[in-house]
C-alpha cells in the first residue's frame, strides 16, 4: 500500500516528522517496506528562462541560448538542440554536476561545436518524469527563475510503501492508516463527512440482483451532462506519485477513492448500457473483453454485471471494455457495491485477473461506507466534470455487520505479557472506533466498527462429524468468544507498540529435550554418509517401475500392479531399488559413463510387507593409478560396501556368516548372502546375473549389494570404557592352508580367531590360490594373523605354541592342512 505524506496529511493532523511516522507505523504492525523521495534526485535542477536564442554558427540544428537560472546562474550560455527553444521560454536547467537520470549522464561544462555550454536544458523524459517529446519542457510563462524544480513541480512529496497483512483490509485506504496513527498518539484524525448530493431526476438505469450470495447490496446513480477529459494536476500527481497511470477524470476519481478510503467504485458509460437495467448474476459461459484488453470467459461460479446485451463487468474485479468511460462519455452510471470476499478471491484466481479493487474486496471493505462513498464520488464528479446527479437506486440491503466483542482486562497481561491499565485499554480501543456498550471492573463489552472486518468474525471450524450437535455448538461459541477477545488484545498491544511487548520464552515441554531424529532416521542418515564416503553417488528413484523390469528382480505379482499408473512404464511397485539403479547405470553407460557407482536408500515392496533397503551398484572398471592397472569391478567391492555399512550400524562382523544362496538376479557362483544366525538375513551382494544385464542392455560388468536396514538389530547399549592400549609390539605371522574348494574360507578365519582369543587380535585374508602344486579340488588360502600381547613380550617358544594351536584349530574345524 503506497501513499504520500501530503495525502496522509489530508486525514491526519500531526507535527510528527517522517522518521517518527515511519517508526510508529512499524510499531503498530504496518511495516514500512520503503520510503521514496523522487524529488531528492532532482534537487540540483532549477527553473530558468531563456534570455536569448541564436543559431549555432557551426551546426544547423543547434542553438546558442543565454539562460537566467537565478543566483549564480543569472546569465549562462547553453548550447541546446531542442527545436522549441526560444526567447522568453520558461525551462528546466541542469547546472554542471547534475545527474540526469533519463540519460544516465552527469552534466559537465565544456564546448559543443566550438561554443561554450555551461549546463543543459531538459525535457521531462530526461528527468525520468514523462514520455518521449520532441523538445525541452515548457513551464508556465510566469515561472520565476532560480526555483528548485522539485519544489516548483511538487515532487518533494515523500512516498511511503507499507506491507499489509491479509486481515487488515481497513489499512488499504489512507484514512485507515491515519486512523491507526491517530489512535497510537501521533496526531488527530481529521473529520470526514460526505455531503449529500440531492438527485434532480430519476435514474434511467436500475439495479437487480439474482446472485445475493455474491452481492448482498449494490447502489448506483446516473450523472448526466459530464465532460470527461484529463484530470486536474492535483489528482493526476497524486495518483502518479503512487505508481498509478492517469487515464481520465472519471476513472481517476474512482481510483482516488479506492486508495483514499479503501472503497472501490466503477463508472459505466450510461449511454452504452442496454435495456436500462444492470443485473448482478451468475455467469453462463459468456466471453467479454475487460478494460485491460483481455478476453475473459466466465463460469456459473463468477458474479458478473450484465445488461440486455450480456456481461459488461466482472463484479468486484474489473469492468468491461464495452461500457467503459471514454473522452466521449457524457452520461455515467456510478456503481458502489458490497461483494463476498471469498467469491471475489476465487473468481480472481480462476480467471487469472487481479486488480486494486479485487485486492480490497478479498480482504473486506467497510460495509457501512457505500452510501457515503457514493455521495463523495458524486460530488467530486460534479465538481470536476460538471453535470447533474440522479436519485440513488439500489438493490438488496445492507448486511447486518454489527458485532460485539468482550475484553477481560487481565487477558492483555496474560496473553500479551504487557500490563496495560483498564482505562488505557478502553481509551485505545475507542480511538480505533470501538464503542463501549457495557463495562465492569474486570471487563468491557465493545461494538466493533464497520471497517474492522477482521475483529469478532465468526470462525470457520472443521469439527468431527461424529461430534454431538450440542457439544459442537458449545465449542463453536467458545471459539468465537476467545477469537474476538484475542483480536482486542492484539489491538491494545499494537497501539502500545509491538516493541514494548516483552520477549518471553515459551515454557519447555520437557527438562530433557527429545531426540531430533529417531534411531531409524539416524541410521538412514548414517548410511548415506558411509556410502557417499566410499565413493558412491546417491540417487532418488520412483517407487514405480515397469512390469517388465520388475520381472527380472524377483517377479512382479499382480497384487503390486497399479490399476491407474501415472505412466505406462510405471505400472508396478518396485521389488528392490536395484531396478532404478540398473536403469541409471544403463542411462549413463550409453552416454559414455560406464564407470560409475550409485546408491539409493528407499522402499522395496513385496506381497508380505514393505521394507527399506540401502542398495548400491558399481559398474565398469576401477580407476587407473601409476603402477596399478584398471580392473573390472569385483564382487569383493560390493561385499566390502555391505560389510562397512553393517559395521557402522554396530554389527559384530565376526558374528556374520556368508552363504551362497543369493537371489536369482545375482550371478549364482559370484554372489553371497550375509547372515546373522541362520535366519536373519542382513544383506545380499555379488555380480548381477548376465541375463539381467542383457535385458537391460548393459555391456559392462556390474556388481551390487542390498542391505536390509530395518532388519539390522540395534546394537546393545554398553558402557564405554577407556581402550586398552598395549605397550608391546604386535607380531604378525602368515599361514597358508590347503583345503577343499567346497569349504568356506570364512570357516578357516573363524577357526583362527577362536584358537586363542587373548592373543589373536586380527585375521585378514590375502591370497587364494589354485593350480600347480595344489591338488585338484583343493585350494590354498593365505592369511595374516596379528598377535597382540598385553602383559609381556612373547618368546619364540610361546609363538610356536600359539601357531600350533592355530593349525590344530583350523585342521579340526575344516580338515585343512598347513601348506
XYZ file of N, CA and C in Angstrom, residues 536-710:
525
model
N 30.304 -43.604 -3.637
C 29.050 -43.807 -4.358
C 28.235 -42.517 -4.363
N 27.472 -42.319 -5.418
C 26.625 -41.139 -5.573
C 25.172 -41.513 -5.297
N 24.505 -40.731 -4.450
C 23.130 -41.049 -4.095
C 22.171 -40.664 -5.214
N 21.189 -41.509 -5.434
C 20.118 -41.236 -6.388
C 18.786 -41.356 -5.653
N 17.753 -40.799 -6.270
C 16.392 -40.919 -5.748
C 15.510 -41.381 -6.899
N 14.905 -42.546 -6.757
C 14.100 -43.105 -7.846
C 12.641 -43.232 -7.476
N 11.821 -43.404 -8.506
C 10.400 -43.642 -8.287
C 10.199 -44.990 -7.591
N 9.151 -45.089 -6.803
C 8.757 -46.390 -6.262
C 7.993 -47.192 -7.302
N 7.715 -46.580 -8.452
C 7.026 -47.253 -9.546
C 8.034 -47.581 -10.645
N 7.964 -48.785 -11.180
C 8.820 -49.199 -12.293
C 7.945 -49.942 -13.301
N 8.534 -50.308 -14.400
C 7.763 -51.045 -15.395
C 7.616 -52.506 -14.969
N 6.545 -53.115 -15.393
C 6.273 -54.517 -15.047
C 7.372 -55.424 -15.581
N 7.870 -55.142 -16.764
C 8.901 -55.976 -17.386
C 10.209 -55.895 -16.610
N 10.594 -54.694 -16.168
C 11.834 -54.565 -15.402
C 11.727 -55.266 -14.058
N 10.569 -55.143 -13.413
C 10.394 -55.780 -12.113
C 10.483 -57.298 -12.210
N 10.117 -57.881 -13.366
C 10.149 -59.330 -13.539
C 11.569 -59.878 -13.396
N 12.574 -59.084 -13.705
C 13.960 -59.551 -13.622
C 14.501 -59.508 -12.197
N 13.750 -58.946 -11.263
C 14.219 -58.809 -9.889
C 13.224 -59.442 -8.916
N 12.990 -60.715 -9.114
C 12.171 -61.443 -8.149
C 10.713 -61.521 -8.481
N 10.315 -61.141 -9.673
C 8.930 -61.270 -10.050
C 8.128 -60.012 -9.811
N 6.925 -59.981 -10.394
C 6.056 -58.810 -10.292
C 4.635 -59.285 -10.046
N 4.273 -59.518 -8.795
C 2.923 -60.040 -8.501
C 1.842 -59.045 -8.892
N 0.700 -59.556 -9.271
C -0.413 -58.714 -9.696
C -0.938 -57.861 -8.552
N -0.749 -58.323 -7.321
C -1.218 -57.539 -6.182
C -0.464 -56.229 -6.029
N 0.719 -56.123 -6.647
C 1.516 -54.887 -6.606
C 1.494 -54.175 -7.944
N 0.533 -54.527 -8.794
C 0.367 -53.875 -10.097
C -0.573 -52.685 -9.927
N -0.253 -51.555 -10.554
C -1.068 -50.346 -10.441
C -2.188 -50.380 -11.473
N -3.401 -50.103 -11.028
C -4.536 -50.075 -11.943
C -4.589 -48.784 -12.732
N -4.089 -47.694 -12.157
C -4.143 -46.392 -12.832
C -2.769 -45.715 -12.713
N -1.758 -46.227 -13.423
C -0.392 -45.686 -13.284
C -0.282 -44.295 -13.879
N 0.694 -43.519 -13.361
C 0.917 -42.171 -13.880
C 1.550 -42.210 -15.269
N 2.153 -43.357 -15.625
C 2.717 -43.548 -16.963
C 2.682 -45.043 -17.263
N 2.636 -45.382 -18.536
C 2.506 -46.784 -18.910
C 3.712 -47.608 -18.495
N 4.889 -46.975 -18.366
C 6.094 -47.709 -17.970
C 6.373 -47.586 -16.477
N 5.379 -47.146 -15.704
C 5.500 -47.061 -14.249
C 4.275 -47.722 -13.614
N 4.075 -48.990 -13.957
C 2.837 -49.661 -13.564
C 3.029 -50.732 -12.503
N 4.226 -50.815 -11.890
C 4.496 -51.859 -10.918
C 5.267 -51.287 -9.723
N 4.883 -51.681 -8.497
C 5.657 -51.304 -7.324
C 6.981 -52.056 -7.362
N 8.066 -51.377 -7.165
C 9.379 -51.999 -7.370
C 9.697 -53.015 -6.258
N 10.293 -54.151 -6.625
C 10.675 -55.135 -5.614
C 11.968 -54.780 -4.903
N 12.784 -53.921 -5.509
C 14.060 -53.516 -4.922
C 14.529 -52.236 -5.606
N 15.259 -51.356 -4.896
C 15.803 -50.152 -5.548
C 16.799 -50.464 -6.651
N 17.277 -51.740 -6.713
C 18.217 -52.091 -7.785
C 17.603 -51.889 -9.164
N 16.284 -51.976 -9.262
C 15.634 -51.764 -10.567
C 15.958 -50.362 -11.080
N 15.823 -49.369 -10.228
C 16.112 -47.992 -10.636
C 17.602 -47.777 -10.849
N 18.428 -48.384 -9.987
C 19.872 -48.193 -10.107
C 20.411 -48.803 -11.391
N 19.906 -49.981 -11.771
C 20.337 -50.601 -13.025
C 19.913 -49.732 -14.220
N 18.697 -49.152 -14.133
C 18.264 -48.253 -15.210
C 19.163 -47.023 -15.287
N 19.619 -46.526 -14.131
C 20.525 -45.377 -14.130
C 21.882 -45.748 -14.697
N 22.359 -46.982 -14.406
C 23.620 -47.450 -14.991
C 23.505 -47.498 -16.508
N 22.391 -48.042 -17.014
C 22.186 -48.111 -18.460
C 22.165 -46.705 -19.064
N 21.446 -45.787 -18.417
C 21.335 -44.412 -18.918
C 22.714 -43.755 -19.025
N 23.565 -43.972 -18.037
C 24.892 -43.360 -18.054
C 25.848 -44.097 -18.987
N 25.690 -45.414 -19.044
C 26.608 -46.209 -19.856
C 26.490 -45.881 -21.335
N 25.270 -45.739 -21.838
C 25.095 -45.449 -23.274
C 25.556 -44.041 -23.616
N 25.809 -43.227 -22.603
C 26.326 -41.878 -22.833
C 27.811 -41.768 -22.523
N 28.464 -42.912 -22.414
C 29.904 -42.910 -22.248
C 30.405 -42.865 -20.832
N 29.504 -43.050 -19.848
C 29.907 -43.018 -18.435
C 29.623 -44.384 -17.825
N 30.405 -45.383 -18.253
C 30.180 -46.739 -17.767
C 30.791 -47.021 -16.420
N 31.819 -46.268 -16.032
C 32.494 -46.489 -14.747
C 31.865 -45.567 -13.704
N 30.939 -46.116 -12.937
C 30.163 -45.278 -12.035
C 29.712 -46.090 -10.844
N 29.487 -45.405 -9.712
C 28.956 -46.054 -8.525
C 27.769 -45.270 -7.992
N 26.645 -45.934 -7.749
C 25.423 -45.271 -7.311
C 24.826 -46.023 -6.128
N 24.045 -45.312 -5.321
C 23.298 -45.974 -4.260
C 21.983 -45.241 -4.035
N 21.035 -45.950 -3.444
C 19.753 -45.364 -3.057
C 19.280 -46.028 -1.780
N 18.706 -45.222 -0.899
C 18.071 -45.736 0.307
C 16.575 -45.479 0.155
N 15.826 -46.534 -0.031
C 14.413 -46.346 -0.301
C 13.633 -47.628 -0.120
N 12.328 -47.564 -0.370
C 11.461 -48.715 -0.097
C 11.551 -49.791 -1.167
N 11.321 -51.019 -0.735
C 11.140 -52.164 -1.626
C 9.827 -52.830 -1.235
N 9.086 -53.293 -2.226
C 7.729 -53.767 -1.974
C 7.615 -55.255 -2.301
N 7.012 -55.988 -1.394
C 6.700 -57.396 -1.595
C 5.264 -57.629 -1.157
N 4.723 -58.783 -1.504
C 3.337 -59.076 -1.140
C 3.162 -59.118 0.371
N 4.203 -59.567 1.076
C 4.073 -59.701 2.520
C 4.192 -58.366 3.230
N 5.165 -57.538 2.823
C 5.404 -56.277 3.547
C 6.262 -55.356 2.704
N 6.394 -54.135 3.207
C 7.288 -53.142 2.617
C 8.472 -52.953 3.561
N 9.673 -52.842 3.000
C 10.849 -52.629 3.818
C 11.783 -51.632 3.143
N 12.683 -51.058 3.934
C 13.614 -50.058 3.429
C 14.971 -50.705 3.226
N 15.543 -50.502 2.028
C 16.823 -51.083 1.664
C 17.844 -49.989 1.394
N 19.101 -50.295 1.690
C 20.220 -49.484 1.218
C 20.883 -50.297 0.121
N 20.651 -49.904 -1.123
C 21.146 -50.654 -2.275
C 22.170 -49.832 -3.029
N 23.164 -50.530 -3.585
C 24.191 -49.833 -4.343
C 24.692 -50.680 -5.495
N 25.237 -50.022 -6.503
C 25.803 -50.708 -7.673
C 27.124 -50.044 -8.039
N 28.023 -50.852 -8.563
C 29.265 -50.362 -9.165
C 29.375 -50.993 -10.537
N 29.771 -50.223 -11.532
C 29.836 -50.739 -12.890
C 31.142 -50.336 -13.552
N 31.488 -51.079 -14.608
C 32.666 -50.728 -15.396
C 33.952 -51.231 -14.780
N 34.922 -50.336 -14.687
C 36.259 -50.704 -14.239
C 36.744 -49.728 -13.180
N 37.710 -50.180 -12.392
C 38.285 -49.323 -11.371
C 39.190 -48.277 -12.013
N 39.497 -47.240 -11.273
C 40.336 -46.163 -11.779
C 41.791 -46.607 -11.846
N 42.484 -46.147 -12.872
C 43.906 -46.465 -13.022
C 44.760 -45.503 -12.209
N 45.841 -46.063 -11.639
C 46.829 -45.269 -10.928
C 48.204 -45.668 -11.432
N 49.192 -44.834 -11.198
C 50.558 -45.238 -11.613
C 50.966 -46.560 -10.959
N 51.243 -47.521 -11.796
C 51.637 -48.834 -11.290
C 50.483 -49.736 -10.948
N 49.249 -49.233 -11.027
C 48.071 -50.040 -10.693
C 47.142 -50.054 -11.908
N 46.977 -51.200 -12.546
C 46.124 -51.249 -13.740
C 44.647 -51.161 -13.374
N 43.831 -50.853 -14.376
C 42.385 -50.817 -14.188
C 41.822 -52.214 -14.343
N 40.956 -52.617 -13.413
C 40.346 -53.941 -13.442
C 38.830 -53.814 -13.414
N 38.178 -54.841 -13.869
C 36.717 -54.856 -13.797
C 36.283 -54.848 -12.333
N 35.151 -54.190 -12.075
C 34.655 -54.134 -10.705
C 34.446 -55.555 -10.194
N 34.731 -55.713 -8.895
C 34.721 -57.045 -8.306
C 33.598 -57.171 -7.294
N 33.115 -58.411 -7.143
C 32.091 -58.662 -6.136
C 32.608 -58.359 -4.743
N 33.940 -58.388 -4.565
C 34.505 -58.097 -3.251
C 34.294 -56.629 -2.879
N 34.262 -55.780 -3.904
C 33.977 -54.369 -3.619
C 32.554 -54.211 -3.093
N 31.598 -54.920 -3.709
C 30.213 -54.857 -3.247
C 30.089 -55.433 -1.837
N 30.828 -56.536 -1.564
C 30.782 -57.118 -0.218
C 31.382 -56.157 0.799
N 32.489 -55.485 0.396
C 33.116 -54.536 1.309
C 32.169 -53.377 1.628
N 31.405 -52.907 0.614
C 30.423 -51.840 0.858
C 29.388 -52.285 1.881
N 28.870 -53.505 1.692
C 27.835 -54.002 2.598
C 28.392 -54.224 4.005
N 29.587 -54.791 4.107
C 30.170 -55.042 5.425
C 30.486 -53.747 6.163
N 30.986 -52.744 5.439
C 31.290 -51.481 6.095
C 30.019 -50.824 6.617
N 28.937 -50.927 5.850
C 27.675 -50.356 6.302
C 27.188 -51.076 7.560
N 27.297 -52.409 7.565
C 26.877 -53.164 8.743
C 27.774 -52.857 9.939
N 29.071 -52.688 9.699
C 29.979 -52.354 10.797
C 29.612 -51.012 11.420
N 29.277 -50.042 10.555
C 28.882 -48.734 11.078
C 27.567 -48.805 11.835
N 26.734 -49.789 11.509
C 25.480 -49.987 12.236
C 25.713 -50.659 13.589
N 26.938 -51.035 13.863
C 27.243 -51.655 15.152
C 27.193 -53.162 15.139
N 27.169 -53.797 13.952
C 27.128 -55.249 13.858
C 28.547 -55.796 14.038
N 28.711 -56.839 14.843
C 29.990 -57.514 15.012
C 30.242 -58.373 13.788
N 31.230 -58.004 12.986
C 31.472 -58.727 11.740
C 31.914 -60.162 11.988
N 32.491 -60.421 13.154
C 32.885 -61.802 13.450
C 31.676 -62.714 13.583
N 30.517 -62.131 13.852
C 29.308 -62.932 14.036
C 28.551 -63.130 12.733
N 29.065 -62.591 11.631
C 28.379 -62.696 10.338
C 28.900 -63.901 9.583
N 27.993 -64.656 9.011
C 28.343 -65.774 8.133
C 27.899 -65.459 6.719
N 28.610 -66.060 5.762
C 28.311 -65.842 4.349
C 27.866 -67.137 3.725
N 26.729 -67.102 3.057
C 26.237 -68.276 2.327
C 26.086 -67.929 0.866
N 25.959 -68.933 0.033
C 25.959 -68.735 -1.416
C 24.571 -68.878 -2.017
N 23.536 -68.499 -1.292
C 22.158 -68.654 -1.771
C 21.524 -67.307 -2.093
N 22.249 -66.437 -2.811
C 21.733 -65.126 -3.193
C 20.557 -65.280 -4.151
N 19.688 -64.266 -4.255
C 18.522 -64.355 -5.153
C 18.921 -64.533 -6.615
N 17.910 -64.808 -7.414
C 18.157 -65.186 -8.807
C 18.695 -64.047 -9.647
N 18.564 -62.784 -9.244
C 19.098 -61.698 -10.067
C 20.606 -61.480 -9.865
N 21.214 -62.312 -8.984
C 22.670 -62.306 -8.821
C 23.281 -63.505 -9.548
N 24.561 -63.376 -9.892
C 25.296 -64.475 -10.515
C 25.370 -65.638 -9.527
N 24.994 -66.855 -9.898
C 24.914 -67.956 -8.926
C 26.262 -68.345 -8.325
N 27.353 -68.128 -9.010
C 28.653 -68.521 -8.472
C 29.484 -67.360 -7.986
N 28.967 -66.136 -8.111
C 29.748 -64.959 -7.737
C 28.879 -64.001 -6.908
N 28.266 -64.542 -5.893
C 27.401 -63.732 -5.038
C 27.275 -64.418 -3.697
N 26.670 -63.726 -2.767
C 26.526 -64.307 -1.448
C 25.475 -63.585 -0.627
N 25.183 -64.185 0.546
C 24.228 -63.635 1.492
C 24.928 -63.477 2.833
N 24.817 -62.299 3.438
C 25.379 -62.047 4.757
C 24.285 -62.282 5.784
N 24.579 -63.183 6.736
C 23.577 -63.575 7.716
C 24.109 -63.358 9.138
N 23.189 -63.112 10.042
C 23.488 -63.102 11.467
C 22.631 -64.202 12.084
N 23.237 -65.369 12.232
C 22.455 -66.526 12.609
C 21.874 -67.179 11.366
N 21.197 -68.269 11.508
C 20.700 -68.989 10.322
C 19.506 -68.337 9.636
N 18.744 -67.499 10.346
C 17.507 -66.958 9.783
C 17.567 -65.480 9.421
N 18.351 -64.693 10.148
C 18.331 -63.242 9.958
C 19.262 -62.852 8.810
N 18.679 -62.520 7.669
C 19.452 -62.087 6.503
C 19.692 -60.587 6.606
N 20.967 -60.192 6.542
C 21.319 -58.779 6.644
C 21.538 -58.130 5.294
N 22.082 -58.889 4.319
C 22.418 -58.255 3.038
C 22.640 -59.307 1.966
N 22.476 -58.864 0.706
C 22.890 -59.613 -0.481
C 24.033 -58.845 -1.125
N 24.914 -59.579 -1.835
C 25.967 -58.913 -2.597
C 26.406 -59.830 -3.730
N 27.073 -59.251 -4.712
C 27.636 -60.051 -5.792
C 27.459 -59.410 -7.146
N 27.897 -60.164 -8.174
C 27.707 -59.703 -9.547
C 26.252 -59.921 -9.952
N 25.728 -59.021 -10.771
C 24.375 -59.215 -11.278
C 24.383 -60.300 -12.344
N 23.293 -61.015 -12.440
C 23.169 -62.126 -13.371
C 23.319 -61.618 -14.817
N 24.035 -62.330 -15.669
C 24.201 -61.877 -17.072
C 22.879 -61.641 -17.786
N 21.852 -62.445 -17.466
C 20.564 -62.253 -18.140
C 19.929 -60.916 -17.767
N 20.140 -60.467 -16.510
C 19.615 -59.169 -16.079
C 20.312 -58.048 -16.838
N 21.646 -58.158 -16.974
C 22.404 -57.125 -17.698
C 22.038 -57.127 -19.177
N 21.857 -58.316 -19.739
C 21.493 -58.394 -21.158
C 20.120 -57.787 -21.411
N 19.161 -58.063 -20.520
C 17.820 -57.488 -20.674
C 17.835 -55.968 -20.532
N 18.760 -55.456 -19.700
C 18.858 -54.010 -19.510
C 19.703 -53.337 -20.576
N 20.364 -54.124 -21.437
C 21.192 -53.530 -22.481
C 22.502 -52.972 -21.951
N 23.061 -53.594 -20.911
C 24.309 -53.133 -20.301
C 25.413 -54.100 -20.682
N 26.513 -53.576 -21.221
C 27.617 -54.435 -21.666
C 28.880 -54.236 -20.846
N 28.751 -53.707 -19.630
C 29.903 -53.554 -18.745
C 29.630 -54.349 -17.475
N 30.665 -54.779 -16.749
C 30.443 -55.544 -15.512
C 29.715 -54.687 -14.483
N 28.820 -55.307 -13.734
C 28.063 -54.607 -12.691
C 27.994 -55.503 -11.454
N 28.375 -54.942 -10.303
C 28.206 -55.628 -9.023
C 27.255 -54.798 -8.178
N 26.594 -55.469 -7.234
C 25.576 -54.772 -6.454
C 25.510 -55.341 -5.053
N 24.838 -54.577 -4.176
C 24.559 -55.051 -2.829
C 23.220 -54.481 -2.385
N 22.581 -55.203 -1.469
C 21.337 -54.755 -0.849
C 21.432 -55.037 0.641
N 21.339 -53.998 1.452
C 21.378 -54.140 2.906
C 19.981 -53.853 3.443
N 19.459 -54.786 4.233
C 18.121 -54.635 4.796
C 18.237 -53.826 6.087
N 18.148 -52.513 5.950
C 18.449 -51.610 7.049
C 17.555 -51.882 8.247
N 16.273 -52.060 8.011
C 15.339 -52.269 9.124
C 15.505 -53.636 9.768
